[in-house]
PDB file of C-alpha atoms in Angstrom:
ATOM      1  CA  ALA A 232       1.013  -7.934  13.924  1.00 73.00           C
ATOM      2  CA  ALA A 233       0.482  -8.537  10.204  1.00 76.00           C
ATOM      3  CA  VAL A 234      -2.693  -6.433  10.295  1.00 83.00           C
ATOM      4  CA  GLU A 235      -0.998  -3.592  12.177  1.00 76.00           C
ATOM      5  CA  ALA A 236       1.959  -3.634   9.756  1.00 75.00           C
ATOM      6  CA  GLY A 237      -0.357  -3.749   6.743  1.00 78.00           C
ATOM      7  CA  TRP A 238       0.988  -7.024   5.352  1.00 80.00           C
ATOM      8  CA  THR A 239      -1.970  -8.087   3.251  1.00 85.00           C
ATOM      9  CA  SER A 240      -0.206 -11.162   1.866  1.00 85.00           C
ATOM     10  CA  VAL A 241       0.385 -12.517   5.379  1.00 86.00           C
ATOM     11  CA  VAL A 242      -3.254 -11.863   6.280  1.00 88.00           C
ATOM     12  CA  LYS A 243      -4.284 -13.811   3.155  1.00 90.00           C
ATOM     13  CA  VAL A 244      -2.127 -16.764   4.245  1.00 88.00           C
ATOM     14  CA  ILE A 245      -3.795 -16.696   7.670  1.00 89.00           C
ATOM     15  CA  ILE A 246      -7.207 -16.589   5.975  1.00 90.00           C
ATOM     16  CA  ASP A 247      -6.222 -19.649   3.972  1.00 90.00           C
ATOM     17  CA  LEU A 248      -5.232 -21.406   7.207  1.00 88.00           C
ATOM     18  CA  ALA A 249      -8.625 -20.458   8.664  1.00 89.00           C
ATOM     19  CA  ARG A 250     -10.366 -21.989   5.664  1.00 88.00           C
ATOM     20  CA  GLN A 251      -8.424 -25.188   6.331  1.00 87.00           C
ATOM     21  CA  GLY A 252      -9.575 -25.142   9.961  1.00 85.00           C
ATOM     22  CA  LYS A 253      -6.045 -24.459  11.256  1.00 86.00           C
ATOM     23  CA  ALA A 254      -6.699 -20.889  12.450  1.00 86.00           C
ATOM     24  CA  SER A 255      -9.554 -18.572  13.355  1.00 87.00           C
ATOM     25  CA  LEU A 256     -10.193 -15.034  12.164  1.00 88.00           C
ATOM     26  CA  ASN A 257     -12.475 -14.284  15.107  1.00 88.00           C
ATOM     27  CA  VAL A 258     -10.249 -14.794  18.121  1.00 87.00           C
ATOM     28  CA  VAL A 259     -11.148 -12.145  20.682  1.00 87.00           C
ATOM     29  CA  CYS A 260      -8.014 -10.728  22.299  1.00 86.00           C
ATOM     30  CA  HIS A 261      -7.749  -8.634  25.458  1.00 83.00           C
ATOM     31  CA  GLU A 262      -5.138  -6.401  27.012  1.00 84.00           C
ATOM     32  CA  TRP A 263      -5.160  -6.901  30.769  1.00 83.00           C
ATOM     33  CA  ASN A 264      -4.321  -4.851  33.834  1.00 84.00           C
ATOM     34  CA  PRO A 265      -4.469  -5.984  37.478  1.00 84.00           C
ATOM     35  CA  LYS A 266      -8.093  -4.791  37.748  1.00 85.00           C
ATOM     36  CA  GLY A 267      -9.357  -6.458  34.549  1.00 82.00           C
ATOM     37  CA  ILE A 268      -9.639  -6.050  30.802  1.00 83.00           C
ATOM     38  CA  GLY A 269      -8.696  -2.761  29.171  1.00 80.00           C
ATOM     39  CA  GLY A 270      -7.974   0.436  31.002  1.00 78.00           C
ATOM     40  CA  ALA A 271      -5.793   3.478  30.430  1.00 79.00           C
ATOM     41  CA  GLY A 272      -3.776   2.947  27.262  1.00 76.00           C
ATOM     42  CA  LEU A 273      -4.975  -0.661  26.882  1.00 78.00           C
ATOM     43  CA  ARG A 274      -7.461  -2.174  24.457  1.00 80.00           C
ATOM     44  CA  GLY A 275     -10.415  -4.159  25.652  1.00 82.00           C
ATOM     45  CA  ASN A 276     -11.871  -6.806  23.371  1.00 86.00           C
ATOM     46  CA  TYR A 277     -10.623  -6.843  19.766  1.00 88.00           C
ATOM     47  CA  THR A 278     -10.220  -9.138  16.764  1.00 90.00           C
ATOM     48  CA  ALA A 279      -8.132  -8.884  13.605  1.00 91.00           C
ATOM     49  CA  LEU A 280     -10.972  -6.918  11.967  1.00 92.00           C
ATOM     50  CA  ASP A 281     -11.046  -4.441  14.865  1.00 92.00           C
ATOM     51  CA  THR A 282      -7.277  -4.020  14.545  1.00 90.00           C
ATOM     52  CA  ALA A 283      -7.561  -3.366  10.805  1.00 92.00           C
ATOM     53  CA  ARG A 284     -10.158  -0.664  11.555  1.00 92.00           C
ATOM     54  CA  ILE A 285      -8.048   0.929  14.303  1.00 88.00           C
ATOM     55  CA  TYR A 286      -4.970   1.084  12.032  1.00 89.00           C
ATOM     56  CA  HIS A 287      -6.977   2.275   8.995  1.00 90.00           C
ATOM     57  CA  ARG A 288      -6.047  -0.768   6.908  1.00 89.00           C
ATOM     58  CA  GLU A 289      -9.013  -0.554   4.513  1.00 91.00           C
ATOM     59  CA  GLU A 290      -7.689  -3.169   2.078  1.00 92.00           C
ATOM     60  CA  ILE A 291      -7.148  -5.646   4.916  1.00 90.00           C
ATOM     61  CA  GLN A 292     -10.614  -4.861   6.312  1.00 92.00           C
ATOM     62  CA  ASP A 293     -12.132  -5.736   2.933  1.00 94.00           C
ATOM     63  CA  VAL A 294     -10.141  -8.984   2.706  1.00 93.00           C
ATOM     64  CA  LEU A 295     -11.067  -9.981   6.273  1.00 94.00           C
ATOM     65  CA  ARG A 296     -14.757  -9.135   5.819  1.00 94.00           C
ATOM     66  CA  SER A 297     -14.962 -11.171   2.611  1.00 93.00           C
ATOM     67  CA  ALA A 298     -13.447 -14.113   4.531  1.00 93.00           C
ATOM     68  CA  GLY A 299     -16.109 -13.863   7.247  1.00 93.00           C
ATOM     69  CA  ALA A 300     -14.131 -12.041   9.946  1.00 93.00           C
ATOM     70  CA  ARG A 301     -16.160 -10.267  12.621  1.00 94.00           C
ATOM     71  CA  PHE A 302     -15.671  -7.450  15.091  1.00 94.00           C
ATOM     72  CA  ALA A 303     -15.244  -8.435  18.745  1.00 91.00           C
ATOM     73  CA  ARG A 304     -18.680  -7.050  19.608  1.00 91.00           C
ATOM     74  CA  ASP A 305     -20.175  -9.633  17.215  1.00 93.00           C
ATOM     75  CA  CYS A 306     -18.256 -12.599  18.651  1.00 89.00           C
ATOM     76  CA  PRO A 307     -19.245 -14.692  21.659  1.00 84.00           C
ATOM     77  CA  MET A 308     -17.416 -13.677  24.810  1.00 79.00           C
ATOM     78  CA  THR A 309     -15.249 -16.242  26.498  1.00 76.00           C
ATOM     79  CA  GLN A 310     -14.654 -16.273  30.218  1.00 78.00           C
ATOM     80  CA  ARG A 311     -11.001 -15.851  31.062  1.00 80.00           C
ATOM     81  CA  GLU A 312      -9.397 -15.367  34.419  1.00 83.00           C
ATOM     82  CA  ASN A 313      -7.279 -12.270  34.897  1.00 84.00           C
ATOM     83  CA  PRO A 314      -3.656 -13.388  34.314  1.00 85.00           C
ATOM     84  CA  PHE A 315      -2.493 -10.967  37.027  1.00 87.00           C
ATOM     85  CA  HIS A 316      -4.618 -12.882  39.558  1.00 87.00           C
ATOM     86  CA  ILE A 317      -3.260 -16.226  38.342  1.00 85.00           C
ATOM     87  CA  ARG A 318       0.311 -14.961  38.655  1.00 85.00           C
ATOM     88  CA  ALA A 319      -0.315 -13.585  42.150  1.00 86.00           C
ATOM     89  CA  ARG A 320      -1.618 -16.988  43.299  1.00 85.00           C
ATOM     90  CA  GLN A 321       1.369 -18.738  41.727  1.00 84.00           C
ATOM     91  CA  ASP A 322       3.737 -16.303  43.456  1.00 85.00           C
ATOM     92  CA  ARG A 323       2.090 -17.298  46.743  1.00 86.00           C
ATOM     93  CA  GLY A 324       2.709 -20.969  45.888  1.00 84.00           C
ATOM     94  CA  GLU A 325      -0.914 -21.718  45.075  1.00 82.00           C
ATOM     95  CA  TYR A 326      -0.963 -23.779  41.907  1.00 72.00           C
ATOM     96  CA  THR A 327      -4.160 -24.917  40.261  1.00 66.00           C
ATOM     97  CA  ASP A 328      -3.975 -28.248  38.509  1.00 62.00           C
ATOM     98  CA  SER A 329      -5.366 -27.412  35.100  1.00 62.00           C
ATOM     99  CA  GLY A 330      -5.320 -31.025  34.020  1.00 57.00           C
ATOM    100  CA  TRP A 331      -2.886 -30.196  31.255  1.00 61.00           C
ATOM    101  CA  GLU A 332       0.282 -32.185  31.244  1.00 62.00           C
ATOM    102  CA  ARG A 333       3.117 -31.848  28.778  1.00 63.00           C
ATOM    103  CA  LYS A 334       3.659 -34.921  26.670  1.00 63.00           C
ATOM    104  CA  ASP A 335       6.925 -35.051  24.763  1.00 65.00           C
ATOM    105  CA  ARG A 336       6.767 -37.009  21.558  1.00 64.00           C
ATOM    106  CA  GLU A 337       9.430 -38.003  19.073  1.00 67.00           C
ATOM    107  CA  ASP A 338       7.615 -36.132  16.285  1.00 63.00           C
ATOM    108  CA  ARG A 339       7.127 -32.970  18.349  1.00 60.00           C
ATOM    109  CA  TYR A 340       9.136 -30.827  15.941  1.00 60.00           C
ATOM    110  CA  SER A 341       8.257 -32.652  12.719  1.00 62.00           C
ATOM    111  CA  ASP A 342       6.376 -29.626  11.337  1.00 60.00           C
ATOM    112  CA  PHE A 343       9.252 -27.227  12.095  1.00 62.00           C
ATOM    113  CA  THR A 344      12.304 -26.416  10.017  1.00 62.00           C
ATOM    114  CA  PHE A 345      15.513 -25.612  11.872  1.00 65.00           C
ATOM    115  CA  VAL A 346      18.467 -24.058  10.078  1.00 66.00           C
ATOM    116  CA  ASP A 347      21.636 -22.292  11.095  1.00 70.00           C
ATOM    117  CA  TRP A 348      22.209 -18.688  10.097  1.00 69.00           C
ATOM    118  CA  GLY A 349      23.281 -18.483   6.477  1.00 68.00           C
ATOM    119  CA  GLU A 350      21.896 -21.890   5.486  1.00 72.00           C
ATOM    120  CA  GLU A 351      19.366 -22.093   2.680  1.00 74.00           C
ATOM    121  CA  VAL A 352      15.883 -22.962   3.979  1.00 72.00           C
ATOM    122  CA  GLN A 353      13.962 -25.636   2.095  1.00 74.00           C
ATOM    123  CA  MET A 354      10.328 -24.524   1.658  1.00 76.00           C
ATOM    124  CA  ASP A 355       7.319 -25.941  -0.083  1.00 77.00           C
ATOM    125  CA  GLU A 356       5.730 -23.936  -2.884  1.00 84.00           C
ATOM    126  CA  GLU A 357       3.030 -22.399  -0.668  1.00 84.00           C
ATOM    127  CA  MET A 358       5.535 -21.127   1.905  1.00 81.00           C
ATOM    128  CA  GLN A 359       7.861 -19.802  -0.813  1.00 84.00           C
ATOM    129  CA  LEU A 360       4.959 -17.863  -2.336  1.00 88.00           C
ATOM    130  CA  ALA A 361       4.078 -16.349   1.065  1.00 87.00           C
ATOM    131  CA  VAL A 362       7.711 -15.374   1.729  1.00 85.00           C
ATOM    132  CA  ASN A 363       8.020 -13.812  -1.731  1.00 88.00           C
ATOM    133  CA  GLU A 364       4.834 -11.786  -1.168  1.00 89.00           C
ATOM    134  CA  VAL A 365       6.098 -10.525   2.201  1.00 88.00           C
ATOM    135  CA  LYS A 366       9.455  -9.571   0.634  1.00 88.00           C
ATOM    136  CA  LYS A 367       7.621  -7.713  -2.129  1.00 88.00           C
ATOM    137  CA  GLU A 368       5.517  -5.784   0.401  1.00 86.00           C
ATOM    138  CA  LEU A 369       8.610  -4.929   2.457  1.00 86.00           C
ATOM    139  CA  ARG A 370      10.382  -3.586  -0.642  1.00 86.00           C
ATOM    140  CA  GLU A 371       7.301  -1.510  -1.505  1.00 85.00           C
ATOM    141  CA  MET A 372       7.190  -0.127   2.038  1.00 82.00           C
ATOM    142  CA  GLN A 373      10.840   0.907   1.821  1.00 81.00           C
ATOM    143  CA  GLU A 374      10.109   2.808  -1.402  1.00 81.00           C
ATOM    144  CA  LEU A 375       7.344   4.896   0.202  1.00 74.00           C
ATOM    145  CA  PRO A 376       8.287   8.538   0.762  1.00 72.00           C
ATOM    146  CA  LYS A 377       8.943   9.381   4.381  1.00 64.00           C
ATOM    147  CA  ALA A 378       6.446  11.829   5.887  1.00 55.00           C
TER     148      ALA A 378
END
């Protein structure tokens, strides 16, 4: 979404997370239909770099390329089952045990900040910088002349 909207500062924060090993710039996404990947009005395989190209975000393409981002065609393909098929089986009552089991922990939300509307959010310096950059970009977008 940040790439589509042209929010370079958000993309840079995500790149920083990728450098820390907390994110990946080369996740291959798919838009599905009941018959498979892609189709009329749907995108097949794409990454953040593909999205930047599609939306003509040249500055973001440059930033992503310099960070090592790749196009989907250059990434290894992962095997995924069509989510429409999974849902159809579930609707029939056929559940596959994936081996995953939710484990609630006391510290489950320790990395989250919850506030009520109107309260001041406490942020570390890095998050405050990212928020300020996004605000700046939003103000600049509002100042653009309407076509």
